[in-house]
Short mmCIF file of C-alpha atoms in Angstrom, two decimals:
data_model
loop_
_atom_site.label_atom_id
_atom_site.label_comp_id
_atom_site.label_asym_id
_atom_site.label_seq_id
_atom_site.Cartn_x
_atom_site.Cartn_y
_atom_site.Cartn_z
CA UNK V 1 15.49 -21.64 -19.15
CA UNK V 2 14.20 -25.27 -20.26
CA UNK V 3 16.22 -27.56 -17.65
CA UNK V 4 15.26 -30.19 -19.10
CA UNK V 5 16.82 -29.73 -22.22
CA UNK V 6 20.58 -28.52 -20.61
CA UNK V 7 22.88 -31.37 -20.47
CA UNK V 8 24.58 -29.20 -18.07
CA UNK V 9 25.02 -26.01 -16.46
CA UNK V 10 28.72 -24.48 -16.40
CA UNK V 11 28.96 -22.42 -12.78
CA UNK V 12 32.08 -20.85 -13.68
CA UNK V 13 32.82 -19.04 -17.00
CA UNK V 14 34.83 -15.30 -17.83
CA UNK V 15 33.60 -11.96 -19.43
CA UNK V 16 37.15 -11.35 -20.55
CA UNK V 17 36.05 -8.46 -23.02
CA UNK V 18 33.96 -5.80 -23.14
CA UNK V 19 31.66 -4.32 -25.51
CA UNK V 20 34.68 -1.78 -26.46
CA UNK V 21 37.08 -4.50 -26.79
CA UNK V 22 38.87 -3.22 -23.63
CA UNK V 23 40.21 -6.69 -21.59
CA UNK V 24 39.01 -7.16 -17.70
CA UNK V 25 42.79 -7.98 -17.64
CA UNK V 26 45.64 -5.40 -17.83
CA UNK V 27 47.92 -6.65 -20.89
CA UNK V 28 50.71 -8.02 -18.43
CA UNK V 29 48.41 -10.38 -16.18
CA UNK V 30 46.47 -11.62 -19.37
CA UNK V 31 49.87 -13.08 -21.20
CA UNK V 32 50.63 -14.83 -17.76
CA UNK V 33 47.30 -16.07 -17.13
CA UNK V 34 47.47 -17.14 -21.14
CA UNK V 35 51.10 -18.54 -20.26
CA UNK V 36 49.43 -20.98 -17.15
CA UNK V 37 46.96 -22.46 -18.74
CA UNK V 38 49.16 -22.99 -22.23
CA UNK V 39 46.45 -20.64 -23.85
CA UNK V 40 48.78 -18.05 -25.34
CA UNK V 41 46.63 -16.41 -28.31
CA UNK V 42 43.30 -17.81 -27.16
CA UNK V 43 40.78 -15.57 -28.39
CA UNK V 44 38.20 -13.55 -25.89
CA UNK V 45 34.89 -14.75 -26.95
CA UNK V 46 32.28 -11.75 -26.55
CA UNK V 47 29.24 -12.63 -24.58
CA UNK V 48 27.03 -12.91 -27.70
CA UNK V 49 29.44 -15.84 -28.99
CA UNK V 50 29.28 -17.56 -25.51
CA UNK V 51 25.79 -17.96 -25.81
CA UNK V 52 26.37 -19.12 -29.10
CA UNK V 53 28.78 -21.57 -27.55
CA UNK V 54 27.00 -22.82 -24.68
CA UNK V 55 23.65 -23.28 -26.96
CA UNK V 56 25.28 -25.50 -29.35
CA UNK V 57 26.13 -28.06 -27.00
CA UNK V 58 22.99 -27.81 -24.83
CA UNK V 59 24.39 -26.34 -21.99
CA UNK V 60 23.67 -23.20 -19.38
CA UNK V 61 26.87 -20.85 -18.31
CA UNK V 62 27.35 -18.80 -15.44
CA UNK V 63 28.87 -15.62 -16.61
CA UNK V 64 30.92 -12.91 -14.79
CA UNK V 65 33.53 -10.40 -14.91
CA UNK V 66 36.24 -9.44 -11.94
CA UNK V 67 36.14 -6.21 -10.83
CA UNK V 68 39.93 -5.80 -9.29
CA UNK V 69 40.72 -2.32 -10.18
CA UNK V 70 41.65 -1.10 -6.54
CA UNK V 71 44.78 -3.80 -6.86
CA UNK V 72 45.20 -3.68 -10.95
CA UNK V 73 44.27 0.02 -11.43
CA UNK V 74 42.22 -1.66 -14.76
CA UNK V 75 38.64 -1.08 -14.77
CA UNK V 76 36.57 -3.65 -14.98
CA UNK V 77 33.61 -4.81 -17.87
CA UNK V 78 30.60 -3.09 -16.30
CA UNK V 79 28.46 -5.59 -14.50
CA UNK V 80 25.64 -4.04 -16.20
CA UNK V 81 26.66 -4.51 -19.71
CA UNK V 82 27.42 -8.23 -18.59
CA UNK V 83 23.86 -8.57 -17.23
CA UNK V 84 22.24 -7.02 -20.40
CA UNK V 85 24.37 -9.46 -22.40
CA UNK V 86 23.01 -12.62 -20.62
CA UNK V 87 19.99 -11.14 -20.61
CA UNK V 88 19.90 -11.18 -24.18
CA UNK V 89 20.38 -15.04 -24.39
CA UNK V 90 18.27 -16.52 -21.32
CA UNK V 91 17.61 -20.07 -22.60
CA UNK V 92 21.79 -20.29 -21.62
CA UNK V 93 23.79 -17.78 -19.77
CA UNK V 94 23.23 -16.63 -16.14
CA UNK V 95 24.56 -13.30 -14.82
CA UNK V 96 26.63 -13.16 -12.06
CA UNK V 97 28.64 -9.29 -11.04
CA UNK V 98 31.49 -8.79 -9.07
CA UNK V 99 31.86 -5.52 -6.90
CA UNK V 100 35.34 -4.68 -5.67
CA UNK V 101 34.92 -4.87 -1.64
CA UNK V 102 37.03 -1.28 -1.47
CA UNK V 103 33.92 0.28 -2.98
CA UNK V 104 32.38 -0.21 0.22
CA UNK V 105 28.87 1.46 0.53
CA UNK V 106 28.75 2.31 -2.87
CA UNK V 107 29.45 -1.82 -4.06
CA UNK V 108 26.68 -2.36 -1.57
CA UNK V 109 24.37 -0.04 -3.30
CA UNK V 110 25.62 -1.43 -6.71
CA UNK V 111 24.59 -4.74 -5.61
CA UNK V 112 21.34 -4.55 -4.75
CA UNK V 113 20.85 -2.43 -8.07
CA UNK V 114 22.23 -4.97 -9.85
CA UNK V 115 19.92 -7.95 -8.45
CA UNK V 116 16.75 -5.99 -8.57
CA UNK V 117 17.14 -3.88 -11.81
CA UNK V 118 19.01 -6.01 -13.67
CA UNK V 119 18.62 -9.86 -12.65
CA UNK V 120 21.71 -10.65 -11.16
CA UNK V 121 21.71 -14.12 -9.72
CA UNK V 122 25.51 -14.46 -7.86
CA UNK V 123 28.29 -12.53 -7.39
CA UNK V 124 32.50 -13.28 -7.97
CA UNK V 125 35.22 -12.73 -5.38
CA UNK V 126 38.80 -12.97 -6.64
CA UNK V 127 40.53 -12.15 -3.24
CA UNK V 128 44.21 -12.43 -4.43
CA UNK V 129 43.12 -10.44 -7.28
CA UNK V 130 41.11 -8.31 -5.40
CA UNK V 131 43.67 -7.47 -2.69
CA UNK V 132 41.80 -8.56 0.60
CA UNK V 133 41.22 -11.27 2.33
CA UNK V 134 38.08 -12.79 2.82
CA UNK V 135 37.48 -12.24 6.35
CA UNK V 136 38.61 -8.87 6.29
CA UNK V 137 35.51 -6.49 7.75
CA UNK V 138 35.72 -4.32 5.02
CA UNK V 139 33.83 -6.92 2.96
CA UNK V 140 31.08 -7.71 5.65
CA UNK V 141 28.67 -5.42 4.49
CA UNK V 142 28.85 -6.36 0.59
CA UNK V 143 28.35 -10.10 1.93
CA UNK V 144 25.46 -9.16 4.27
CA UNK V 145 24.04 -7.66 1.10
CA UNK V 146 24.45 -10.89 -0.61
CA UNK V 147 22.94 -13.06 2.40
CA UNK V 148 19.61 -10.52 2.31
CA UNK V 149 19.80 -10.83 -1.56
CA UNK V 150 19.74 -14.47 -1.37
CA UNK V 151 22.10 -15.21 -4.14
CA UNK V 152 25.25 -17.15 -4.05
CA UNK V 153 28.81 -15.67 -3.39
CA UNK V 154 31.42 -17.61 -5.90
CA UNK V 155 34.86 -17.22 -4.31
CA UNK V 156 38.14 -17.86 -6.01
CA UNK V 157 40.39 -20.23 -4.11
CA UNK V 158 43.80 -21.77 -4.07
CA UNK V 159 46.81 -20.54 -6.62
CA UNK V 160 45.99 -18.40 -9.30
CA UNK V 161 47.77 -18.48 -13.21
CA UNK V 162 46.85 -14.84 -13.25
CA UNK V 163 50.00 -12.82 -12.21
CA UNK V 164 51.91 -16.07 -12.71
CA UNK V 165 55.67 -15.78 -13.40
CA UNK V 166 55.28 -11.89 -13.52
CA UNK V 167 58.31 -10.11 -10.78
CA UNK V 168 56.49 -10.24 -7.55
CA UNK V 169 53.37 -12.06 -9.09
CA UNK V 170 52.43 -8.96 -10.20
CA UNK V 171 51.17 -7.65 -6.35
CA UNK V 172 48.85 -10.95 -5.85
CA UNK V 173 49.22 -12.48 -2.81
CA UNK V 174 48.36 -16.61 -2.73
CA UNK V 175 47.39 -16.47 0.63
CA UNK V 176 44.31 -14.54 0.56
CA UNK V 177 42.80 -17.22 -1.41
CA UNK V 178 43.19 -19.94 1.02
CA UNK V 179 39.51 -21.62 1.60
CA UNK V 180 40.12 -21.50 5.36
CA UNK V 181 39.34 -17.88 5.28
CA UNK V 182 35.92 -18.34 4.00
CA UNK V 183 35.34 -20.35 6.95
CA UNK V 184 35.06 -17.38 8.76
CA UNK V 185 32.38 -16.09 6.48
CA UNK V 186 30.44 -19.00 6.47
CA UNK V 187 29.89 -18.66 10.46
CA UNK V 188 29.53 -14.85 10.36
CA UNK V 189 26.76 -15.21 7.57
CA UNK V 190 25.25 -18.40 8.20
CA UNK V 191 22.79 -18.17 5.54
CA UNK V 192 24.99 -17.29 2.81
CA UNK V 193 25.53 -19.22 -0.14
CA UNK V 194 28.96 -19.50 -0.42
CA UNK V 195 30.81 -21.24 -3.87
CA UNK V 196 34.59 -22.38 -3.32
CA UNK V 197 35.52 -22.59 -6.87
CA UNK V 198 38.99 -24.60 -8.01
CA UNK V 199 39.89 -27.79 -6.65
CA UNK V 200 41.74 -25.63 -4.10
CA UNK V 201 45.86 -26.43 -4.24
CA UNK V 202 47.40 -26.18 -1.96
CA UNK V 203 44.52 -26.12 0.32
CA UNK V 204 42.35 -28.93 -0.99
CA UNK V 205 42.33 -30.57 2.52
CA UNK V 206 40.76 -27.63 3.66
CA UNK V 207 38.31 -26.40 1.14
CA UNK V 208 37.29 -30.40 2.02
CA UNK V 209 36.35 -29.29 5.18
CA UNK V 210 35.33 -26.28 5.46
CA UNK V 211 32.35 -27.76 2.44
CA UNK V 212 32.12 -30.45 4.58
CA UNK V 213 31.08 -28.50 8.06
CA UNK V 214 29.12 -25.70 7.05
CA UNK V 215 26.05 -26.62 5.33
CA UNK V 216 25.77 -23.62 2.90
CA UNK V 217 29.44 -24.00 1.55
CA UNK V 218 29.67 -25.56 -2.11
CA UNK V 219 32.85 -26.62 -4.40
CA UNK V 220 33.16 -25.70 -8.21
CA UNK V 221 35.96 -28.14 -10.13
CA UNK V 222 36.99 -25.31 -12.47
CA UNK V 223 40.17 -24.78 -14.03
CA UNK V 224 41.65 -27.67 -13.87
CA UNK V 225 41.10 -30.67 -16.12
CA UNK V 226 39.35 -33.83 -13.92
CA UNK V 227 42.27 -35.78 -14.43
CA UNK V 228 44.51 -33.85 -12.53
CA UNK V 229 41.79 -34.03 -9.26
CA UNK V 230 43.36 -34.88 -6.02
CA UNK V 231 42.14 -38.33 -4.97
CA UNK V 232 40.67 -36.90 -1.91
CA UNK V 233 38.34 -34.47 -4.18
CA UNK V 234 36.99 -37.59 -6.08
CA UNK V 235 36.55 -39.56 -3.37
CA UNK V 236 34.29 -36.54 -1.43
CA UNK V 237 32.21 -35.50 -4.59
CA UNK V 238 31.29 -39.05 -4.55
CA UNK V 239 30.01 -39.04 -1.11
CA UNK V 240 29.94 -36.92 0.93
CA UNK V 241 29.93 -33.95 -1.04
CA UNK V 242 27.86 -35.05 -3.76
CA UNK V 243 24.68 -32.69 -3.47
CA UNK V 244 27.37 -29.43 -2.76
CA UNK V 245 29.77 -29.98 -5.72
CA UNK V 246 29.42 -28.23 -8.94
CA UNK V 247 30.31 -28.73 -12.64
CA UNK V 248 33.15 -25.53 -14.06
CA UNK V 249 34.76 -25.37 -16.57
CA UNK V 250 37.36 -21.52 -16.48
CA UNK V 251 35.97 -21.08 -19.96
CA UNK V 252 37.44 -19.28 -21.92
CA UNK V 253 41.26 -20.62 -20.60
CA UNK V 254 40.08 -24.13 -19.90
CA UNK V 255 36.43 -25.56 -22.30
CA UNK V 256 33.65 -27.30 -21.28
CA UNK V 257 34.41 -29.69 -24.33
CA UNK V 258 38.33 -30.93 -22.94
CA UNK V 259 36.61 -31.06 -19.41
CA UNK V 260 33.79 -33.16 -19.65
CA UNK V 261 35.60 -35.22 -21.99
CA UNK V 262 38.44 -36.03 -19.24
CA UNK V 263 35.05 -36.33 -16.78
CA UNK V 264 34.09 -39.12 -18.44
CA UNK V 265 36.71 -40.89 -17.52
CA UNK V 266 36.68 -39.73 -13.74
CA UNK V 267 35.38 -42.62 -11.55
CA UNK V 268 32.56 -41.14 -10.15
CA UNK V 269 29.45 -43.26 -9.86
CA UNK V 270 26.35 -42.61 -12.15
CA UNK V 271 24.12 -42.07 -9.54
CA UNK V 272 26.38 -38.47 -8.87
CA UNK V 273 27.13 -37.68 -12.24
CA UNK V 274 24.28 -35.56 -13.25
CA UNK V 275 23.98 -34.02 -9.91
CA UNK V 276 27.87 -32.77 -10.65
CA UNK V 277 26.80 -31.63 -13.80
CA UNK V 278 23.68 -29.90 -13.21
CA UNK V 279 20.99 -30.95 -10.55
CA UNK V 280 23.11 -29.43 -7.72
CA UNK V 281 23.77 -25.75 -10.01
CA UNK V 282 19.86 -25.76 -10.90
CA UNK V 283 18.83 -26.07 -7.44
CA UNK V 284 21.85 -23.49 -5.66
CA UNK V 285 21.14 -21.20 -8.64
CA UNK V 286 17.30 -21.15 -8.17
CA UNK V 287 16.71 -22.29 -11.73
CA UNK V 288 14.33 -25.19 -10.56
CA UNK V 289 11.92 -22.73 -8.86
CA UNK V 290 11.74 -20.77 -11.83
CA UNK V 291 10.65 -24.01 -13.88
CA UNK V 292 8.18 -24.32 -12.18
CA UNK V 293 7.07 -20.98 -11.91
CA UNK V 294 4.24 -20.15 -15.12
CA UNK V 295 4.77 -17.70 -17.33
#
């Protein structure tokens, strides 16, 4: 991957459809999902046409999947086929997995699988999608797996437009995405990268803190347009967040294109800018090691 030639690197983009055409989503929590973010009839991009994407504007993407199917009884996109797919396009996309935490020993075997045989850099967490909460102790061996790994653990936080308006939000419970949680995490794996993506509402205060406090704890500003950002957000990505927080887009819901545009007009100082939109990703992600690694 030539850095220098990436305006930017995207941290936080979907796999919504597999190989098969089969959707991560069931059929139900894809129309309300599609319903939030005013995105009814948006199509699924496959992987091969989000590398086209991401290539035509110069930029790198993060890719993964959600593997919920404990809570949604829907199987996921195989983290594999992701991973070959990205591996297909280097130059741009960047494989992340996600391993439901119910798997237990078998998500820990399927992780390290993943990283060594097929170049996983990061894995997702959807906890409300998921059905646990973060500092529940059947995840702690899937994170220490991470931690050994040395890759980054990208959790979802704050409300979620999938289940959205659905009877009983279709089973997903809010609370288990509240950033505080992670805080646990952070202290019980102290060397773990950890990723809070979504400007956090209604826990922005504390995904402030928690970021702020434990030195291994990032933000992503995913899925939501800049200029809806919560003063507060702004003011810490200018200072003293500015080497922890991380350009996302939500792509395919929300698109790098209406994001950056509304960026621009964010009052953040130039200085921070292109750490936000890639200096702080390259060096999280590893991606500046492999520069300068020869081939």
């Amino acid at each position: 991957m030539d850095l220098d030639s990436l305006v930017a690197i995207d941290v936080h983009t979907h796999a919504e459809v597999g190989a098969d055409g089969r959707s991560s989503l069931s059929p139900e929590l894809m129309a309300a999902s599609e319903a939030y973010f005013k995105a009814q009839g948006h199509r699924q991009p496959t992987i091969d046409e989000m590398a086209e994407y991401y290539r035509s504007r110069s930029m790198a993407a993060v890719v993964f999947t959600v593997d919920a199917e404990h809570l949604t009884g829907q199987p996921a996109i195989p983290n594999e086929e992701v991973a070959a797919g990205c591996a297909a396009h280097p130059d741009v996309l960047i494989p992340f997995a996600s391993i439901d935490p119910h798997k237990g020993r078998a998500g820990v075997r399927q992780a390290r699988r993943l990283v060594a045989d097929h170049g996983v850099r990061g894995f997702k967490f959807h906890p409300s999608l998921q059905g646990f909460s973060p500092d529940d102790r059947i995840a702690y061996p899937l994170y220490e797996a991470i931690e050994e790994l040395g890759v980054p653990a990208l959790f979802h936080t704050g409300q979620t437009g999938i289940g959205a308006g659905v009877p009983g939000g279709g089973g997903i419970r809010l609370r288990y995405s509240n950033p505080m949680l992670i805080d646990d995490v952070a202290v019980d794996f102290p060397e773990l990268r950890i990723i809070l993506a979504h400007p956090s509402f209604p826990w922005q205060d504390e995904a402030l803190a928690v970021a702020t406090h434990k030195p291994h704890v990032y933000i992503d500003l995913s899925g939501w347009s800049p200029k809806y950002f919560p003063p507060q957000l702004v003011r810490y990505a200018n200072t003293l967040l500015q080497d922890k927080v991380l350009f996302g887009s939500d792509y395919p819901v929300l698109t790098p294109d209406r994001w950056l545009a509304d960026f621009d007009k964010l009052d953040i100082k130039p200085s921070v800018r292109p750490k936000i939109l890639k200096e702080n990703a390259a060096r999280l992600l590893g991606l500046a090691a492999d520069k300068e690694t020869p081939a």
